[in-house]
């Protein structure tokens, strides 16, 4: 819970202040960074970060003004010219576009692999990447990637795993607890949850957060205090929303599976789905997420 010792307030105020006084003693945040300018630190944003770190089981978190800003800072912080970055083919389109554009600009090598655990593990062993960037559940096919298996292979081969946990959310999965190095999240989706915030986050364990903090400061991509306040408000109901929407999604998937006009349903909670075994292994609860994809007979794919 938020504690404001000066007022006793339970809810963090929205600190709409660009600057903070710099006379006398330097004010430090709880992570030891200076509180002087809201492009670097803001107390409302900081309050959200503490919640996000706890939710994902990390030691610290950084909130960004979009999921893409969080992903951009992560790639910029980790990738060098001689880096090899491995990404499964089925990731969010703008993530792929960014990874590929930055690869052309910075000169690192981008390797693509088939989006399932076996192919990713095989590619790590054979192509020896420095960074592997996965989505714990892919879109639109809703393939569940075994983050634990990928992280174990990466540990053995000496590379870092970055896991995008947007669709699984910290309610279903905590990639850091399964061995991932960094978790990124588009807060825009489930965590803020009310379609009124665009935001992102990076959560990790250890000193990499300081490196990412510098990139966020240089890029000017910190989440602003009003958005942080709304996200703090939204995240309180995350568990209940994910529970309800996952139960509804499963019921819809079961209904569609028996429907005469549906060719195929993709939902990791269906016994017929090839990714259910992985979901049962790595998900915290017997919930399988809030998205359902399906193919209508004679037409294309629907979500
Ligand atoms: C899996 C995933 N990661 C990242 C993003 C980017 O997040 P944002 O739209 O908040 O920048 C998205 C956006 O749809 C996404 O689906």
Short mmCIF file of C-alpha atoms and ligand atoms in Angstrom, two decimals:
data_model
loop_
_atom_site.label_atom_id
_atom_site.label_comp_id
_atom_site.label_asym_id
_atom_site.label_seq_id
_atom_site.Cartn_x
_atom_site.Cartn_y
_atom_site.Cartn_z
CA UNK A 1 0.00 0.00 0.00
CA UNK A 2 1.08 3.58 -0.70
CA UNK A 3 2.17 5.45 2.41
CA UNK A 4 2.54 9.20 2.51
CA UNK A 5 4.07 9.92 5.89
CA UNK A 6 3.41 13.66 5.63
CA UNK A 7 -0.38 13.40 5.07
CA UNK A 8 -1.36 9.79 5.77
CA UNK A 9 -2.95 9.55 2.27
CA UNK A 10 -3.67 6.00 1.03
CA UNK A 11 -3.74 7.03 -2.63
CA UNK A 12 -0.72 8.67 -4.25
CA UNK A 13 -1.42 12.24 -5.36
CA UNK A 14 -0.94 13.13 -9.02
CA UNK A 15 2.29 15.07 -8.86
CA UNK A 16 1.79 17.42 -11.82
CA UNK A 17 5.14 19.07 -11.32
CA UNK A 18 7.83 19.15 -13.98
CA UNK A 19 10.50 20.38 -11.55
CA UNK A 20 11.27 19.67 -7.91
CA UNK A 21 13.11 22.03 -5.59
CA UNK A 22 16.85 21.67 -5.77
CA UNK A 23 18.01 23.96 -2.96
CA UNK A 24 19.61 22.40 0.07
CA UNK A 25 19.61 18.66 0.53
CA UNK A 26 19.15 16.53 -2.62
CA UNK A 27 15.87 14.61 -2.56
CA UNK A 28 16.34 10.97 -3.48
CA UNK A 29 13.76 8.39 -4.53
CA UNK A 30 13.66 5.03 -2.74
CA UNK A 31 15.97 3.65 -5.47
CA UNK A 32 18.55 6.38 -4.86
CA UNK A 33 17.94 8.45 -8.01
CA UNK A 34 17.54 12.23 -7.67
CA UNK A 35 14.04 13.68 -7.64
CA UNK A 36 14.52 16.87 -9.61
CA UNK A 37 12.81 16.66 -13.00
CA UNK A 38 9.77 14.63 -14.12
CA UNK A 39 11.48 13.34 -17.28
CA UNK A 40 13.65 11.35 -14.87
CA UNK A 41 11.50 10.60 -11.85
CA UNK A 42 8.00 11.46 -10.70
CA UNK A 43 6.54 10.29 -7.36
CA UNK A 44 3.19 9.14 -8.86
CA UNK A 45 4.95 7.15 -11.57
CA UNK A 46 7.31 5.78 -8.93
CA UNK A 47 4.34 4.57 -6.85
CA UNK A 48 3.08 2.60 -9.88
CA UNK A 49 6.54 1.12 -10.48
CA UNK A 50 6.67 -0.31 -6.98
CA UNK A 51 3.33 -2.08 -7.59
CA UNK A 52 4.49 -3.42 -10.98
CA UNK A 53 7.76 -4.75 -9.53
CA UNK A 54 5.81 -6.59 -6.84
CA UNK A 55 3.26 -7.99 -9.32
CA UNK A 56 5.97 -9.43 -11.58
CA UNK A 57 8.26 -10.57 -8.78
CA UNK A 58 11.05 -8.19 -9.81
CA UNK A 59 13.36 -6.08 -7.70
CA UNK A 60 12.40 -2.91 -9.57
CA UNK A 61 10.34 -1.57 -12.49
CA UNK A 62 10.28 1.37 -14.89
CA UNK A 63 7.07 2.78 -16.33
CA UNK A 64 7.09 4.12 -19.90
CA UNK A 65 4.69 6.17 -21.99
CA UNK A 66 3.90 3.13 -24.19
CA UNK A 67 4.68 -0.55 -24.49
CA UNK A 68 6.76 0.24 -27.57
CA UNK A 69 8.81 2.81 -25.61
CA UNK A 70 9.58 0.08 -23.05
CA UNK A 71 10.63 -2.34 -25.80
CA UNK A 72 12.72 0.32 -27.58
CA UNK A 73 14.60 1.22 -24.38
CA UNK A 74 15.22 -2.49 -23.73
CA UNK A 75 16.72 -3.16 -27.16
CA UNK A 76 18.77 0.05 -27.07
CA UNK A 77 20.09 -0.78 -23.61
CA UNK A 78 21.05 -4.38 -24.39
CA UNK A 79 22.03 -4.53 -28.07
CA UNK A 80 25.47 -3.61 -29.38
CA UNK A 81 26.89 -3.79 -32.90
CA UNK A 82 28.12 -7.38 -32.44
CA UNK A 83 24.93 -8.59 -30.74
CA UNK A 84 22.71 -11.31 -32.19
CA UNK A 85 19.03 -10.85 -31.34
CA UNK A 86 16.75 -13.85 -31.82
CA UNK A 87 13.02 -13.23 -32.24
CA UNK A 88 10.22 -15.67 -33.10
CA UNK A 89 8.41 -14.78 -36.34
CA UNK A 90 5.07 -14.29 -34.62
CA UNK A 91 5.53 -11.22 -32.42
CA UNK A 92 3.62 -7.94 -32.36
CA UNK A 93 4.19 -6.31 -35.76
CA UNK A 94 5.61 -3.04 -34.44
CA UNK A 95 8.05 -4.95 -32.21
CA UNK A 96 9.31 -6.78 -35.31
CA UNK A 97 9.46 -3.51 -37.25
CA UNK A 98 11.42 -1.83 -34.46
CA UNK A 99 13.85 -4.75 -33.99
CA UNK A 100 14.49 -4.85 -37.71
CA UNK A 101 14.82 -1.04 -38.15
CA UNK A 102 17.21 -0.79 -35.20
CA UNK A 103 19.20 -3.71 -36.55
CA UNK A 104 19.71 -1.83 -39.85
CA UNK A 105 20.67 1.37 -37.99
CA UNK A 106 22.85 -0.10 -35.24
CA UNK A 107 24.28 -3.04 -37.14
CA UNK A 108 23.32 -5.90 -34.81
CA UNK A 109 22.22 -9.21 -36.29
CA UNK A 110 18.53 -10.07 -36.22
CA UNK A 111 17.70 -13.77 -36.42
CA UNK A 112 14.15 -15.08 -36.79
CA UNK A 113 12.85 -18.43 -35.65
CA UNK A 114 9.59 -20.40 -35.72
CA UNK A 115 7.34 -19.36 -32.79
CA UNK A 116 7.26 -22.49 -30.67
CA UNK A 117 9.36 -23.62 -27.74
CA UNK A 118 11.17 -26.43 -29.56
CA UNK A 119 12.25 -24.21 -32.46
CA UNK A 120 13.33 -21.38 -30.16
CA UNK A 121 15.39 -23.76 -27.98
CA UNK A 122 16.95 -25.34 -31.07
CA UNK A 123 17.79 -21.90 -32.49
CA UNK A 124 19.40 -20.77 -29.23
CA UNK A 125 21.64 -23.85 -29.28
CA UNK A 126 22.58 -23.59 -32.94
CA UNK A 127 22.69 -19.82 -33.53
CA UNK A 128 24.09 -18.71 -30.16
CA UNK A 129 22.23 -15.40 -29.82
CA UNK A 130 23.06 -12.84 -27.11
CA UNK A 131 19.43 -11.83 -26.55
CA UNK A 132 16.20 -13.78 -27.10
CA UNK A 133 13.03 -11.74 -27.21
CA UNK A 134 9.81 -13.72 -26.87
CA UNK A 135 6.13 -13.10 -26.19
CA UNK A 136 4.88 -15.52 -23.55
CA UNK A 137 1.65 -15.91 -25.57
CA UNK A 138 1.74 -15.05 -29.28
CA UNK A 139 -0.85 -13.14 -31.24
CA UNK A 140 -2.93 -14.20 -33.20
CA UNK A 141 -2.27 -17.94 -32.86
CA UNK A 142 -2.10 -17.81 -29.03
CA UNK A 143 0.86 -20.18 -28.86
CA UNK A 144 2.17 -20.43 -25.32
CA UNK A 145 5.95 -20.35 -25.19
CA UNK A 146 7.63 -22.29 -22.38
CA UNK A 147 9.49 -19.35 -20.84
CA UNK A 148 11.05 -21.69 -18.27
CA UNK A 149 12.53 -24.00 -20.91
CA UNK A 150 13.73 -21.07 -23.05
CA UNK A 151 15.27 -19.36 -20.00
CA UNK A 152 17.00 -22.56 -18.90
CA UNK A 153 18.51 -23.00 -22.37
CA UNK A 154 19.56 -19.35 -22.39
CA UNK A 155 21.18 -19.74 -18.99
CA UNK A 156 23.17 -22.75 -20.27
CA UNK A 157 24.16 -20.92 -23.46
CA UNK A 158 24.86 -17.54 -21.78
CA UNK A 159 22.19 -15.32 -23.31
CA UNK A 160 19.43 -13.06 -21.99
CA UNK A 161 15.70 -13.68 -22.25
CA UNK A 162 13.36 -10.73 -22.61
CA UNK A 163 9.71 -11.82 -22.22
CA UNK A 164 6.74 -9.72 -23.29
CA UNK A 165 4.07 -10.68 -20.76
CA UNK A 166 1.28 -8.49 -22.17
CA UNK A 167 -1.25 -11.21 -23.02
CA UNK A 168 -0.51 -13.58 -20.15
CA UNK A 169 -0.31 -10.79 -17.53
CA UNK A 170 1.33 -11.28 -14.13
CA UNK A 171 -1.86 -13.02 -13.00
CA UNK A 172 -1.21 -16.04 -15.24
CA UNK A 173 2.57 -15.96 -15.44
CA UNK A 174 5.63 -14.33 -13.88
CA UNK A 175 8.42 -14.85 -16.44
CA UNK A 176 11.08 -13.57 -14.00
CA UNK A 177 10.23 -16.44 -11.64
CA UNK A 178 10.74 -18.83 -14.57
CA UNK A 179 14.23 -17.48 -15.24
CA UNK A 180 13.67 -14.59 -17.68
CA UNK A 181 16.07 -11.65 -17.38
CA UNK A 182 13.64 -8.86 -18.23
CA UNK A 183 9.85 -8.62 -18.52
CA UNK A 184 8.20 -6.01 -20.72
CA UNK A 185 4.53 -5.22 -20.71
CA UNK A 186 2.11 -3.07 -22.64
CA UNK A 187 0.17 -1.57 -19.73
CA UNK A 188 -2.29 -0.29 -22.32
CA UNK A 189 -3.99 -3.70 -22.39
CA UNK A 190 -4.90 -5.63 -19.23
CA UNK A 191 -2.92 -3.85 -16.53
CA UNK A 192 -4.38 -0.34 -16.96
CA UNK A 193 -7.44 -2.12 -18.29
CA UNK A 194 -9.91 0.67 -19.08
CA UNK A 195 -8.90 1.76 -22.57
CA UNK A 196 -7.89 5.23 -21.37
CA UNK A 197 -4.12 4.85 -20.93
CA UNK A 198 -1.24 4.06 -23.29
CA UNK A 199 1.67 2.81 -21.24
CA UNK A 200 4.45 0.28 -20.89
CA UNK A 201 6.77 -1.19 -18.30
CA UNK A 202 10.05 -2.99 -17.89
CA UNK A 203 10.55 -5.14 -14.80
CA UNK A 204 13.72 -6.97 -13.84
CA UNK A 205 15.90 -8.22 -11.04
CA UNK A 206 19.18 -6.45 -10.49
CA UNK A 207 21.30 -3.66 -11.92
CA UNK A 208 20.01 -3.68 -15.53
CA UNK A 209 17.23 -1.33 -14.38
CA UNK A 210 19.81 1.44 -13.87
CA UNK A 211 20.95 1.05 -17.49
CA UNK A 212 17.34 1.14 -18.70
CA UNK A 213 16.64 4.13 -16.46
CA UNK A 214 19.36 6.06 -18.32
CA UNK A 215 17.82 5.13 -21.68
CA UNK A 216 14.40 6.25 -20.50
CA UNK A 217 15.90 9.55 -19.31
CA UNK A 218 17.69 10.11 -22.64
CA UNK A 219 14.67 9.15 -24.73
CA UNK A 220 12.27 11.11 -22.54
CA UNK A 221 9.85 8.21 -22.45
CA UNK A 222 8.77 8.07 -18.80
CA UNK A 223 5.05 7.53 -18.11
CA UNK A 224 3.39 10.78 -17.08
CA UNK A 225 1.81 11.12 -13.60
CA UNK A 226 -1.85 11.26 -14.65
CA UNK A 227 -1.47 8.05 -16.69
CA UNK A 228 0.39 6.49 -13.76
CA UNK A 229 -2.49 7.42 -11.44
CA UNK A 230 -5.05 5.86 -13.81
CA UNK A 231 -2.92 2.73 -14.17
CA UNK A 232 -2.60 2.44 -10.38
CA UNK A 233 -6.36 2.66 -10.19
CA UNK A 234 -6.86 0.09 -12.97
CA UNK A 235 -4.36 -2.45 -11.68
CA UNK A 236 -6.35 -2.92 -8.47
CA UNK A 237 -8.94 -4.95 -10.38
CA UNK A 238 -6.47 -6.77 -12.65
CA UNK A 239 -6.85 -10.13 -10.97
CA UNK A 240 -10.66 -10.06 -11.04
CA UNK A 241 -10.77 -8.82 -14.67
CA UNK A 242 -8.31 -11.46 -15.90
CA UNK A 243 -10.18 -14.18 -14.01
CA UNK A 244 -13.56 -13.18 -15.44
CA UNK A 245 -12.38 -12.55 -18.99
CA UNK A 246 -10.39 -15.81 -19.07
CA UNK A 247 -13.44 -17.79 -17.93
CA UNK A 248 -15.56 -16.05 -20.58
CA UNK A 249 -12.91 -16.63 -23.28
CA UNK A 250 -12.83 -20.36 -22.44
CA UNK A 251 -16.63 -20.60 -22.68
CA UNK A 252 -16.57 -18.82 -26.07
CA UNK A 253 -13.77 -21.11 -27.31
CA UNK A 254 -15.75 -24.22 -26.28
CA UNK A 255 -18.87 -22.89 -27.95
CA UNK A 256 -17.01 -22.08 -31.17
CA UNK A 257 -15.25 -25.45 -31.24
CA UNK A 258 -18.60 -27.19 -31.70
CA UNK A 259 -20.01 -24.62 -34.11
CA UNK A 260 -20.71 -25.94 -37.65
CA UNK A 261 -19.43 -22.76 -39.35
CA UNK A 262 -16.10 -22.70 -37.52
CA UNK A 263 -13.13 -24.46 -39.04
CA UNK A 264 -10.66 -24.10 -36.19
CA UNK A 265 -10.42 -22.47 -32.76
CA UNK A 266 -7.12 -21.42 -31.22
CA UNK A 267 -7.30 -21.23 -27.44
CA UNK A 268 -4.69 -22.74 -25.09
CA UNK A 269 -7.34 -23.78 -22.56
CA UNK A 270 -8.97 -26.31 -24.94
CA UNK A 271 -7.88 -29.95 -24.37
CA UNK A 272 -7.36 -30.24 -28.16
CA UNK A 273 -4.94 -27.29 -28.24
CA UNK A 274 -1.26 -28.27 -28.67
CA UNK A 275 -0.13 -25.48 -26.30
CA UNK A 276 -2.31 -26.53 -23.35
CA UNK A 277 0.45 -28.75 -21.95
CA UNK A 278 2.86 -25.79 -21.78
CA UNK A 279 0.13 -23.55 -20.34
CA UNK A 280 -0.60 -26.13 -17.63
CA UNK A 281 3.11 -26.32 -16.86
CA UNK A 282 3.93 -22.63 -16.57
CA UNK A 283 0.71 -20.76 -15.74
CA UNK A 284 0.13 -20.01 -12.07
CA UNK A 285 -3.57 -20.79 -12.20
CA UNK A 286 -5.88 -22.87 -14.39
CA UNK A 287 -6.73 -19.82 -16.46
CA UNK A 288 -5.70 -19.57 -20.10
CA UNK A 289 -6.05 -15.91 -20.99
CA UNK A 290 -8.68 -13.61 -22.38
CA UNK A 291 -8.06 -13.90 -26.13
CA UNK A 292 -9.66 -16.38 -28.52
CA UNK A 293 -8.77 -16.74 -32.21
CA UNK A 294 -10.75 -18.75 -34.73
CA UNK A 295 -11.06 -19.47 -38.43
CA UNK A 296 -14.49 -19.25 -40.07
CA UNK A 297 -15.14 -21.91 -42.73
CA UNK A 298 -14.44 -20.45 -46.15
CA UNK A 299 -13.16 -17.16 -44.66
CA UNK A 300 -10.05 -15.93 -42.91
CA UNK A 301 -9.00 -15.76 -39.31
CA UNK A 302 -11.02 -13.88 -36.65
CA UNK A 303 -10.07 -12.73 -33.19
C1 LIG B 1 2.27 -8.09 -27.28
C2 LIG B 1 2.40 -6.61 -27.42
N1 LIG B 1 3.53 -6.02 -26.98
C3 LIG B 1 3.69 -4.67 -27.09
C4 LIG B 1 2.73 -3.87 -27.66
C5 LIG B 1 2.96 -2.40 -27.77
O1 LIG B 1 2.30 -1.75 -26.74
P1 LIG B 1 1.76 -0.24 -26.87
O2 LIG B 1 0.64 -0.25 -27.85
O3 LIG B 1 1.33 0.07 -25.47
O4 LIG B 1 2.91 0.60 -27.32
C6 LIG B 1 1.54 -4.45 -28.13
C7 LIG B 1 0.49 -3.61 -28.74
O5 LIG B 1 -0.54 -4.06 -29.18
C8 LIG B 1 1.39 -5.86 -28.02
O6 LIG B 1 0.29 -6.47 -28.49
#
